[in-house]
Short mmCIF file of C-alpha atoms in Angstrom, two decimals:
data_model
loop_
_atom_site.label_atom_id
_atom_site.label_comp_id
_atom_site.label_asym_id
_atom_site.label_seq_id
_atom_site.Cartn_x
_atom_site.Cartn_y
_atom_site.Cartn_z
CA MET H 1 -1.29 32.87 19.35
CA GLY H 2 -3.99 32.40 16.33
CA THR H 3 -5.04 34.98 13.54
CA ARG H 4 -8.41 35.76 14.75
CA PHE H 5 -7.32 36.42 18.08
CA ARG H 6 -4.50 38.87 17.33
CA THR H 7 -7.65 40.35 15.05
CA ALA H 8 -9.56 40.78 17.74
CA LEU H 9 -7.19 42.03 19.95
CA VAL H 10 -5.91 44.82 17.64
CA GLY H 11 -9.54 45.74 16.82
CA THR H 12 -10.29 45.60 20.95
CA GLY H 13 -7.07 48.05 21.60
CA ILE H 14 -8.37 50.64 18.46
CA ALA H 15 -12.07 50.38 20.19
CA THR H 16 -10.62 51.05 23.88
CA VAL H 17 -8.29 54.21 22.61
CA LEU H 18 -10.97 55.43 20.26
CA LEU H 19 -13.51 55.47 23.57
CA ALA H 20 -10.29 56.57 25.91
CA VAL H 21 -9.72 59.96 24.07
CA LEU H 22 -12.81 60.64 21.85
CA GLY H 23 -15.15 60.33 25.15
CA PRO H 24 -14.05 63.13 26.87
CA VAL H 25 -13.47 65.47 24.25
CA THR H 26 -17.04 64.72 23.48
CA ALA H 27 -18.27 65.38 26.46
CA LEU H 28 -15.76 69.05 27.29
CA VAL H 29 -17.00 70.33 24.07
CA SER H 30 -21.00 69.95 24.77
CA ALA H 31 -23.56 72.36 26.53
CA THR H 32 -22.11 73.34 29.77
CA ASP H 33 -25.13 72.40 31.41
CA ILE H 34 -25.05 68.83 30.36
CA ARG H 35 -21.75 68.26 30.25
CA PRO H 36 -21.63 66.26 33.99
CA LEU H 37 -24.29 64.09 32.62
CA ALA H 38 -22.37 63.46 29.35
CA LEU H 39 -18.74 62.90 31.34
CA ALA H 40 -21.13 60.21 33.18
CA VAL H 41 -21.91 58.18 30.68
CA TRP H 42 -18.63 57.68 29.05
CA ALA H 43 -17.01 56.98 32.42
CA ALA H 44 -20.10 54.11 32.99
CA VAL H 45 -19.54 52.80 29.10
CA PHE H 46 -16.12 52.73 29.28
CA GLY H 47 -15.56 51.06 32.19
CA THR H 48 -18.47 48.61 31.22
CA TRP H 49 -15.82 48.67 27.79
CA ILE H 50 -12.88 47.68 29.84
CA LEU H 51 -14.78 45.13 32.02
CA VAL H 52 -16.17 43.21 29.05
CA VAL H 53 -12.20 43.18 27.68
CA LEU H 54 -10.83 42.15 30.77
CA CYS H 55 -13.73 38.88 31.40
CA ALA H 56 -12.71 38.24 27.95
CA VAL H 57 -8.86 38.10 28.06
CA VAL H 58 -9.56 35.92 31.37
CA VAL H 59 -12.21 33.66 29.55
CA TYR H 60 -9.41 33.01 26.45
CA THR H 61 -6.50 32.54 28.84
CA ASP H 62 -8.38 29.82 30.18
CA ARG H 63 -9.37 28.63 27.62
CA ARG H 64 -5.68 28.63 26.40
CA THR H 65 -4.76 27.36 29.00
CA SER H 66 -6.78 24.25 29.90
CA ARG H 67 -6.07 23.82 26.24
CA MET H 68 -2.10 23.96 27.04
CA LEU H 69 -2.44 21.52 30.04
CA MET H 70 -4.38 19.15 27.74
CA THR H 71 -2.22 18.66 25.23
CA LEU H 72 0.60 18.41 27.62
CA ARG H 73 -1.46 15.77 29.31
CA ARG H 74 -1.51 13.92 26.26
CA GLU H 75 1.70 14.09 25.55
CA LEU H 76 2.91 12.88 29.16
CA ALA H 77 0.38 10.19 28.55
CA ALA H 78 2.28 9.21 25.27
CA LYS H 79 5.28 9.73 26.86
CA ASN H 80 3.91 7.38 29.18
CA ASN H 81 2.92 5.28 27.12
CA GLN H 82 5.84 4.94 24.60
CA ASP H 83 7.94 4.04 27.70
CA VAL H 84 5.77 1.12 28.72
CA ILE H 85 5.45 -0.01 24.99
CA ALA H 86 9.90 0.04 25.11
CA GLU H 87 9.91 -1.39 28.02
CA VAL H 88 7.71 -4.51 26.97
CA ARG H 89 9.96 -4.46 24.02
CA ASP H 90 13.28 -4.54 25.42
CA ASN H 91 11.69 -7.29 27.74
CA ARG H 92 10.64 -9.13 24.67
CA VAL H 93 13.89 -9.36 23.08
CA LYS H 94 15.28 -10.05 26.51
CA GLN H 95 13.00 -12.84 26.42
CA SER H 96 13.95 -13.37 22.78
CA ARG H 97 17.65 -13.81 22.82
CA HIS H 98 17.64 -15.86 25.82
CA GLU H 99 14.77 -18.45 24.42
CA PHE H 100 17.60 -17.77 21.46
CA LYS H 101 20.21 -18.85 24.15
CA GLN H 102 18.38 -21.55 25.10
CA GLU H 103 17.84 -22.91 21.64
CA LEU H 104 21.48 -23.02 20.68
CA LEU H 105 22.48 -24.78 23.62
CA LEU H 106 19.28 -27.45 23.35
CA ASP H 107 20.75 -27.55 19.34
CA ARG H 108 24.42 -28.00 21.33
CA ILE H 109 23.30 -30.58 22.98
CA ASP H 110 21.42 -32.32 20.77
CA THR H 111 24.43 -32.37 18.53
CA SER H 112 27.26 -33.29 20.68
CA ALA H 113 24.68 -36.34 22.20
CA THR H 114 23.86 -37.34 18.57
CA THR H 115 27.74 -36.80 17.64
CA LEU H 116 28.85 -39.23 20.41
CA LEU H 117 26.43 -41.93 19.32
CA GLY H 118 27.15 -41.31 15.61
CA ASP H 119 31.10 -42.36 16.76
CA VAL H 120 30.30 -45.15 18.42
CA ASP H 121 27.95 -46.33 15.62
CA SER H 122 30.12 -45.60 12.74
CA LEU H 123 32.86 -47.70 15.06
CA ARG H 124 30.50 -50.72 13.30
CA ALA H 125 31.49 -49.56 9.56
CA ALA H 126 33.53 -52.74 9.16
CA GLU H 127 30.53 -54.47 9.76
CA VAL H 128 28.40 -53.57 7.58
CA VAL H 129 29.82 -51.10 5.18
CA PRO H 130 31.26 -53.79 2.17
CA GLU H 131 34.80 -53.46 1.00
CA LEU H 132 35.57 -50.81 -0.92
CA SER H 133 37.88 -50.36 -4.12
CA PRO H 134 40.93 -48.11 -3.16
CA ILE H 135 40.26 -44.36 -3.67
CA PRO H 136 40.91 -43.54 -7.04
CA TRP H 137 43.30 -40.58 -6.66
CA HIS H 138 44.33 -38.50 -9.12
CA GLY H 139 47.39 -36.61 -10.86
CA GLY H 140 50.13 -34.62 -8.81
CA GLU H 141 53.74 -36.98 -7.71
CA SER H 142 53.56 -40.23 -6.17
CA ASP H 143 54.12 -39.28 -2.90
CA GLY H 144 52.12 -35.80 -2.52
CA PRO H 145 49.92 -34.95 0.22
CA ARG H 146 46.13 -36.27 -0.35
CA VAL H 147 43.63 -33.72 -0.95
CA LEU H 148 40.25 -35.37 -0.42
CA PHE H 149 37.08 -33.06 -1.70
CA ILE H 150 33.46 -33.89 0.01
CA THR H 151 30.95 -31.59 -2.18
CA SER H 152 26.88 -32.19 -1.34
CA ASN H 153 24.10 -33.08 -3.72
CA GLY H 154 23.22 -29.25 -4.60
CA SER H 155 20.69 -28.46 -7.71
CA GLY H 156 23.17 -27.97 -10.14
CA MET H 157 26.83 -28.28 -10.90
CA GLY H 158 28.45 -25.86 -8.88
CA HIS H 159 29.81 -27.55 -5.52
CA LEU H 160 31.37 -29.95 -7.97
CA SER H 161 33.24 -27.15 -10.47
CA ARG H 162 34.26 -25.51 -7.32
CA CYS H 163 36.03 -28.71 -6.49
CA LEU H 164 37.56 -29.39 -9.73
CA ALA H 165 38.66 -26.31 -10.41
CA VAL H 166 40.44 -26.46 -6.60
CA ALA H 167 42.04 -29.69 -7.42
CA SER H 168 43.20 -28.68 -10.87
CA GLU H 169 45.56 -26.02 -8.89
CA ALA H 170 46.54 -29.01 -6.45
CA GLU H 171 47.91 -31.18 -8.89
CA ARG H 172 49.84 -28.32 -10.07
CA ALA H 173 50.99 -27.85 -6.75
CA GLY H 174 52.12 -31.87 -6.83
CA CYS H 175 49.10 -32.95 -4.68
CA ARG H 176 46.95 -36.11 -5.71
CA THR H 177 43.37 -35.70 -5.21
CA ALA H 178 40.17 -37.48 -4.94
CA VAL H 179 36.52 -36.22 -4.91
CA LEU H 180 33.69 -37.82 -3.58
CA THR H 181 30.27 -35.86 -4.70
CA LEU H 182 26.79 -36.88 -3.71
CA SER H 183 25.25 -35.23 -6.40
CA THR H 184 23.92 -37.26 -9.31
CA ALA H 185 25.70 -35.45 -11.56
CA TYR H 186 29.01 -37.45 -10.63
CA GLN H 187 28.58 -39.12 -14.14
CA VAL H 188 28.71 -36.67 -16.32
CA VAL H 189 32.05 -35.61 -14.45
CA ARG H 190 33.48 -39.29 -15.48
CA GLU H 191 32.83 -38.56 -18.76
CA TRP H 192 34.86 -35.18 -18.28
CA GLY H 193 37.84 -37.26 -17.17
CA TYR H 194 37.62 -37.49 -13.65
CA PRO H 195 37.26 -40.39 -11.86
CA VAL H 196 34.95 -39.10 -9.15
CA MET H 197 33.24 -41.18 -6.58
CA TYR H 198 29.49 -41.33 -6.27
CA HIS H 199 27.50 -42.65 -2.85
CA PRO H 200 23.66 -41.24 -2.30
CA SER H 201 22.61 -38.49 -1.04
CA SER H 202 19.92 -38.32 1.89
CA THR H 203 17.43 -36.68 -0.95
CA VAL H 204 17.17 -40.18 -3.37
CA SER H 205 17.85 -42.46 -0.47
CA PRO H 206 14.78 -44.60 1.05
CA TRP H 207 16.35 -43.64 4.86
CA THR H 208 15.25 -41.04 7.53
CA VAL H 209 17.79 -38.01 7.45
CA SER H 210 19.20 -39.58 10.67
CA THR H 211 19.60 -42.75 9.33
CA TRP H 212 21.56 -42.05 6.55
CA ASN H 213 23.68 -39.36 8.56
CA ARG H 214 24.93 -43.07 10.68
CA SER H 215 25.25 -44.76 7.48
CA PHE H 216 27.37 -42.29 6.12
CA ALA H 217 29.50 -41.74 8.92
CA ARG H 218 30.23 -46.13 8.89
CA TYR H 219 30.87 -45.51 4.88
CA LEU H 220 33.38 -42.83 5.67
CA GLN H 221 34.84 -44.69 8.19
CA ARG H 222 35.49 -47.73 6.38
CA ARG H 223 37.05 -45.58 3.62
CA LEU H 224 39.02 -43.18 5.70
CA SER H 225 40.37 -45.71 7.95
CA ALA H 226 41.93 -47.99 5.12
CA ASP H 227 43.28 -44.95 2.89
CA ARG H 228 43.39 -41.68 4.67
CA PRO H 229 43.64 -38.48 2.98
CA ASP H 230 45.75 -35.66 4.42
CA VAL H 231 42.68 -33.42 4.35
CA ILE H 232 39.54 -33.11 3.77
CA VAL H 233 37.59 -30.41 1.47
CA PHE H 234 33.82 -30.09 1.85
CA ASP H 235 31.76 -28.34 -0.41
CA GLY H 236 28.48 -27.59 0.64
CA THR H 237 25.95 -25.23 2.46
CA ALA H 238 25.97 -27.77 5.61
CA VAL H 239 28.60 -29.70 6.69
CA TYR H 240 27.25 -33.33 7.16
CA ARG H 241 27.74 -34.52 10.63
CA GLY H 242 29.44 -37.99 9.17
CA VAL H 243 32.08 -36.19 7.23
CA THR H 244 32.75 -34.08 11.11
CA GLN H 245 32.69 -37.23 13.05
CA VAL H 246 35.23 -38.78 11.10
CA SER H 247 37.34 -36.53 10.09
CA ARG H 248 37.91 -35.83 13.91
CA ARG H 249 38.28 -39.10 15.04
CA LEU H 250 40.85 -39.54 11.93
CA GLU H 251 42.29 -36.17 13.72
CA ILE H 252 42.27 -35.33 9.67
CA PRO H 253 41.85 -31.90 9.05
CA LEU H 254 38.33 -30.40 7.94
CA VAL H 255 38.10 -27.01 5.34
CA TRP H 256 34.99 -25.85 4.46
CA LEU H 257 35.19 -23.71 1.25
CA ARG H 258 31.80 -22.25 1.57
CA ARG H 259 30.22 -19.78 -0.61
CA GLY H 260 29.63 -16.20 0.25
CA MET H 261 26.51 -14.28 -0.63
CA TRP H 262 24.13 -16.19 1.43
CA LYS H 263 20.53 -15.08 2.17
CA ASP H 264 19.86 -13.54 5.53
CA GLU H 265 16.46 -15.11 6.25
CA VAL H 266 17.81 -18.86 5.74
CA SER H 267 19.32 -20.77 8.95
CA ARG H 268 22.88 -19.75 9.98
CA ILE H 269 23.74 -21.88 12.59
CA GLN H 270 26.58 -23.76 10.90
CA TYR H 271 27.28 -20.73 8.85
CA ASP H 272 27.33 -18.46 12.45
CA ARG H 273 29.30 -21.30 14.00
CA PRO H 274 31.14 -22.74 11.01
CA PHE H 275 34.01 -24.16 13.73
CA ASP H 276 31.91 -26.17 15.83
CA VAL H 277 31.70 -28.62 12.63
CA ALA H 278 35.10 -28.11 10.51
CA ASP H 279 38.14 -26.58 11.57
CA PHE H 280 38.84 -24.38 8.54
CA VAL H 281 37.27 -22.45 6.86
CA VAL H 282 38.20 -21.10 3.27
CA VAL H 283 35.58 -18.24 1.53
CA PRO H 284 35.33 -18.20 -2.04
CA GLY H 285 35.56 -14.34 -3.43
CA GLU H 286 32.52 -13.22 -5.19
CA VAL H 287 32.68 -10.53 -8.71
CA THR H 288 34.85 -7.64 -7.87
CA GLY H 289 37.53 -10.05 -5.73
CA ASP H 290 37.09 -10.81 -2.10
CA ALA H 291 33.90 -11.93 -0.46
CA PRO H 292 32.97 -9.37 2.61
CA HIS H 293 35.33 -10.05 5.90
CA ASP H 294 32.34 -10.56 8.50
CA GLN H 295 34.01 -13.75 10.32
CA ASN H 296 37.49 -14.00 12.29
CA GLU H 297 39.53 -16.65 11.67
CA VAL H 298 38.33 -17.22 8.40
CA THR H 299 40.19 -17.89 5.02
CA TYR H 300 38.76 -15.17 2.49
CA VAL H 301 40.41 -15.55 -1.06
CA GLY H 302 39.14 -14.90 -4.90
CA PRO H 303 36.72 -16.20 -6.94
CA VAL H 304 37.02 -19.69 -7.81
CA SER H 305 36.24 -20.66 -11.36
CA GLN H 306 37.50 -23.98 -13.50
CA ALA H 307 37.45 -21.48 -16.74
CA SER H 308 41.09 -19.96 -15.34
CA GLN H 309 42.26 -23.42 -15.95
CA LEU H 310 40.64 -23.91 -18.75
CA GLU H 311 41.32 -23.65 -22.98
CA ILE H 312 38.71 -21.23 -24.61
CA LEU H 313 37.82 -21.97 -27.84
CA ASP H 314 38.17 -19.54 -30.29
CA SER H 315 34.20 -17.81 -31.26
CA GLU H 316 34.09 -20.53 -34.82
CA ALA H 317 36.01 -23.45 -33.20
CA ALA H 318 33.39 -23.66 -30.11
CA LYS H 319 29.76 -23.20 -32.61
CA ARG H 320 31.30 -26.54 -34.38
CA ALA H 321 32.05 -28.03 -31.07
CA LEU H 322 28.07 -27.43 -29.72
CA GLY H 323 26.70 -28.08 -33.68
CA LEU H 324 26.37 -24.35 -34.24
CA ASP H 325 26.53 -22.54 -37.66
CA PRO H 326 29.81 -20.38 -37.85
CA ASP H 327 28.51 -18.18 -40.02
CA ARG H 328 25.17 -17.08 -37.56
CA LYS H 329 25.16 -15.48 -34.44
CA TYR H 330 24.05 -16.72 -30.99
CA ALA H 331 22.90 -15.74 -28.04
CA LEU H 332 22.62 -18.00 -24.95
CA ILE H 333 19.74 -19.03 -22.71
CA GLN H 334 20.59 -20.67 -19.50
CA VAL H 335 18.17 -19.38 -16.73
CA GLY H 336 17.29 -23.14 -15.36
CA SER H 337 13.62 -22.74 -13.27
CA ALA H 338 13.95 -19.42 -12.87
CA GLN H 339 10.61 -17.62 -12.65
CA LEU H 340 9.37 -13.88 -13.50
CA ASP H 341 6.70 -12.47 -12.86
CA GLY H 342 5.23 -16.29 -12.74
CA ARG H 343 6.61 -16.60 -16.51
CA SER H 344 9.03 -19.10 -16.91
CA ALA H 345 12.53 -16.73 -18.24
CA VAL H 346 13.36 -19.33 -20.68
CA LEU H 347 9.97 -18.38 -22.69
CA ALA H 348 10.45 -14.61 -21.72
CA SER H 349 14.08 -14.07 -22.75
CA ILE H 350 13.30 -15.84 -26.21
CA GLU H 351 10.46 -14.26 -26.86
CA SER H 352 11.73 -10.80 -25.75
CA LEU H 353 15.04 -11.65 -28.09
CA ASN H 354 12.96 -12.68 -31.27
CA SER H 355 11.45 -9.59 -30.41
CA LEU H 356 13.93 -7.43 -30.65
CA SER H 357 16.87 -9.07 -33.49
CA THR H 358 16.29 -11.06 -36.89
CA GLU H 359 20.11 -11.15 -36.66
CA LEU H 360 20.29 -13.52 -33.01
CA THR H 361 19.27 -16.88 -32.90
CA PRO H 362 18.77 -17.75 -29.08
CA VAL H 363 20.32 -20.97 -28.03
CA VAL H 364 19.14 -23.02 -25.10
CA LEU H 365 21.54 -25.49 -23.64
CA VAL H 366 19.91 -28.06 -22.03
CA SER H 367 21.73 -29.13 -18.09
CA PRO H 368 24.01 -31.99 -18.68
CA VAL H 369 22.06 -33.54 -15.80
CA ALA H 370 19.07 -32.89 -17.71
CA ASP H 371 16.95 -36.85 -18.91
CA ARG H 372 16.41 -35.65 -22.17
CA GLU H 373 15.99 -32.08 -24.74
CA PRO H 374 12.99 -30.32 -24.83
CA GLU H 375 11.13 -28.95 -27.84
CA ILE H 376 11.36 -25.43 -27.48
CA PRO H 377 9.84 -22.89 -29.79
CA GLY H 378 11.78 -19.92 -31.49
CA ALA H 379 15.17 -21.54 -29.71
CA VAL H 380 17.77 -23.85 -30.55
CA VAL H 381 18.20 -26.34 -27.67
CA VAL H 382 21.80 -27.86 -27.52
CA HIS H 383 22.47 -30.34 -24.83
CA GLY H 384 24.62 -28.99 -21.56
CA ARG H 385 28.47 -29.72 -22.01
CA TYR H 386 30.56 -29.93 -18.69
CA PRO H 387 32.74 -28.15 -18.27
CA LEU H 388 30.67 -25.01 -20.27
CA ALA H 389 33.53 -22.29 -20.27
CA PRO H 390 35.12 -23.22 -23.54
CA TYR H 391 32.40 -23.14 -25.45
CA LEU H 392 31.30 -19.62 -24.52
CA LYS H 393 32.69 -18.04 -27.31
CA ALA H 394 30.11 -19.34 -29.35
CA PHE H 395 27.79 -16.32 -28.25
CA GLU H 396 27.46 -12.60 -28.12
CA PHE H 397 25.93 -12.26 -25.26
CA ALA H 398 24.41 -14.58 -22.37
CA VAL H 399 21.03 -14.60 -20.29
CA CYS H 400 21.61 -16.91 -17.80
CA SER H 401 20.84 -17.28 -14.06
CA ALA H 402 23.04 -15.72 -11.38
CA GLY H 403 24.52 -18.56 -9.63
CA TYR H 404 28.15 -18.12 -8.73
CA ASN H 405 29.71 -20.78 -11.38
CA SER H 406 27.78 -19.24 -13.98
CA VAL H 407 28.90 -15.58 -12.97
CA HIS H 408 32.06 -15.93 -12.33
CA GLU H 409 32.66 -17.92 -15.72
CA ASN H 410 31.25 -15.63 -18.00
CA LEU H 411 33.49 -12.57 -16.27
CA ALA H 412 36.53 -14.87 -16.39
CA VAL H 413 35.91 -15.32 -20.21
CA GLY H 414 34.72 -12.00 -20.84
CA LEU H 415 31.45 -12.71 -22.20
CA PRO H 416 28.59 -9.87 -21.14
CA ALA H 417 25.64 -11.29 -19.72
CA VAL H 418 21.91 -9.92 -18.88
CA TYR H 419 21.83 -11.79 -15.14
CA VAL H 420 17.95 -13.54 -13.94
CA PRO H 421 18.34 -14.27 -10.31
CA ASN H 422 16.95 -17.94 -9.06
CA THR H 423 15.05 -16.63 -6.11
CA LYS H 424 13.93 -20.31 -5.55
CA ALA H 425 17.70 -20.89 -4.67
CA VAL H 426 17.74 -21.30 -1.11
CA THR H 427 20.49 -20.09 0.44
CA ASP H 428 22.80 -18.13 -2.30
CA ASP H 429 21.66 -14.93 -2.58
CA GLN H 430 21.47 -14.37 -6.50
CA THR H 431 19.52 -11.25 -6.19
CA ALA H 432 22.30 -9.36 -4.40
CA ARG H 433 25.13 -11.32 -7.04
CA ALA H 434 23.04 -10.30 -10.20
CA GLU H 435 23.45 -6.39 -8.83
CA LEU H 436 27.11 -6.48 -7.80
CA VAL H 437 27.74 -7.81 -10.75
CA ALA H 438 25.25 -4.75 -12.49
CA ASP H 439 26.69 -2.54 -10.45
CA SER H 440 29.83 -3.03 -11.28
CA GLY H 441 29.47 -2.26 -14.69
CA MET H 442 30.50 -5.93 -16.21
CA GLY H 443 26.72 -6.65 -17.21
CA LEU H 444 22.83 -6.05 -16.84
CA ALA H 445 20.54 -7.25 -14.10
CA ALA H 446 17.03 -8.08 -14.61
CA ARG H 447 14.56 -9.17 -12.04
CA SER H 448 10.94 -8.41 -14.00
CA VAL H 449 9.66 -9.83 -17.40
CA SER H 450 9.77 -4.83 -17.87
CA GLU H 451 13.22 -5.01 -16.69
CA LEU H 452 13.99 -8.07 -19.18
CA ASN H 453 12.50 -6.40 -21.96
CA ILE H 454 14.60 -3.35 -21.68
CA GLU H 455 18.15 -5.22 -20.85
CA MET H 456 18.00 -7.48 -23.98
CA ARG H 457 17.38 -4.43 -25.95
CA ASN H 458 20.69 -3.01 -24.06
CA MET H 459 22.44 -5.66 -24.86
CA THR H 460 21.34 -6.48 -28.54
CA SER H 461 22.85 -3.36 -29.07
CA PRO H 462 26.88 -4.15 -29.83
CA ALA H 463 27.44 -0.58 -28.66
CA THR H 464 26.52 -2.22 -25.18
CA ARG H 465 28.69 -5.09 -25.26
CA THR H 466 31.31 -3.62 -26.43
CA ALA H 467 31.47 -1.55 -23.45
CA LEU H 468 30.80 -4.72 -20.82
CA ILE H 469 33.37 -6.40 -22.94
CA GLU H 470 36.05 -3.59 -22.29
CA THR H 471 35.08 -3.72 -18.87
CA LEU H 472 35.33 -7.46 -18.24
CA ALA H 473 38.71 -7.01 -20.33
CA ALA H 474 40.12 -4.93 -17.58
CA ARG H 475 39.09 -6.92 -14.80
CA GLN H 476 41.74 -7.81 -12.69
CA ALA H 477 40.75 -10.54 -10.19
CA ALA H 478 42.64 -12.92 -7.63
CA ASP H 479 43.09 -16.27 -8.06
CA GLY H 480 40.88 -17.55 -5.58
CA SER H 481 42.52 -21.65 -6.57
CA ASN H 482 45.88 -20.92 -6.04
CA ALA H 483 44.93 -18.76 -2.60
CA THR H 484 43.34 -21.86 -1.84
CA ILE H 485 45.37 -24.48 -2.14
CA THR H 486 48.14 -22.17 -0.54
CA GLU H 487 46.31 -22.24 2.44
CA LEU H 488 45.70 -25.98 1.89
CA LEU H 489 49.31 -27.14 1.83
CA GLN H 490 49.63 -24.59 5.35
CA ILE H 491 47.36 -26.74 6.97
CA MET H 492 48.58 -30.23 5.78
CA ASP H 493 51.67 -28.81 7.15
CA GLU H 494 50.82 -27.85 10.47
CA THR H 495 48.76 -30.66 10.80
CA ARG H 496 50.98 -33.36 10.47
CA ILE H 497 50.34 -36.32 12.16
CA GLU H 498 54.43 -36.55 13.55
CA ASN H 499 53.05 -32.50 14.64
CA LEU H 500 49.92 -33.13 16.27
CA HIS H 501 51.61 -36.37 17.90
CA PRO H 502 55.78 -35.90 18.30
CA GLY H 503 57.37 -39.37 19.14
CA GLY H 504 60.85 -41.17 18.51
CA THR H 505 64.38 -41.21 19.48
CA HIS H 506 64.77 -38.06 20.16
CA ASP H 507 61.53 -37.49 22.81
CA ASP H 508 61.61 -40.68 24.50
CA ALA H 509 65.39 -39.96 25.26
CA MET H 510 64.42 -36.52 26.83
CA CYS H 511 61.80 -38.75 28.77
CA SER H 512 64.70 -40.88 30.14
#
């Protein structure tokens, strides 16, 4: 009911009351000879008034009813439209699910067919692959179980570093270890002292991916048939078909050491069905401990980092080893090719630091796999060291990417840092990792130039750095490398050939 209608209703009521009361009173006090005429006029006026009021009420009621019916029709129509839309959407979802299941089925059929062809094709390894030198087993005990690590090419040292951290722990447990990598950083690891083996990846091969997969399967078939490891550990975002084929043909347990924090928008076929390509899955934890437990039958361990196994130099020794002046203060800039608002994060970091402090000198660390040391104005350029963790105490703080190794090395050493996520990483969700560090109070995160300037200002404050260092010192994280080796030892014990295929005099006697 509207305000104007209520006002009109009140006015009409008052007028009706006045007509009903004053009309007869006026007629009765009038002269006797005109009194009947006055009453007749009043009756006619009052009746006409009542008729007008009733007509107005009927018209208003009719209009209001019409409006209500129209609104009701619209609501019903809208509801019907929503039902239709919901039904269409439901059908689309069902169709999408059906198509998705079809795609998965076709993918499974294609994978099975390709695997079968690869199984047959790789048996020609002796004809195609030349004689190979023995696997250079490293460390451990001479008769200890043998663990072969295989890493993808990747975009840096991450896969290699994780495997080497686990390998170091494996050797402490008496295992013999070897690493086969597709990364061009293999030479850096050899110079460090580990006899890593190298095989070119598909990205540096002249062949198609399909042809390369067959070639790699033949290579593995020949190498592992001659020198069979007790377990294979693969570290990469996608398990190569040849690795799966050969490990299963030779009945070598295959463990996928799978880094967590994957982007939601990337292909997750192997992620969602990991046991199609591997026998076991171990997921190293993130900043605050274990990774989120989102899959059954997957083993989750603490963060894995070489830093917990290496001797960390003090500030003065680290500066001297890097060729830096021990009497000066430095900040590490290690953001790779990350961009902020379309600008180089390296240049933005240097510019911000130089505008905020004259006491801190930016040091740009060039990747150890880089061909040359670029000239970068406003900063000291140092060729990368591997591993970097022993030298981190040379710096007051760092500005670095939010890659798995960078973050966990800084946390392990206790180096405060501003983390700049590299959003161009294919599968690694560095933004989520940087935010996790910031939310846990163990670092700062910058996703734009303006945020970088704010966090750089915060980091140049000694009070902020002291608070971060205290938080980092109080951090207690499980040793993922140790837990991984415990899992590997259990796997090797359960999958021994004699356990898989029991035999011998006892069983023969039982059969006879």
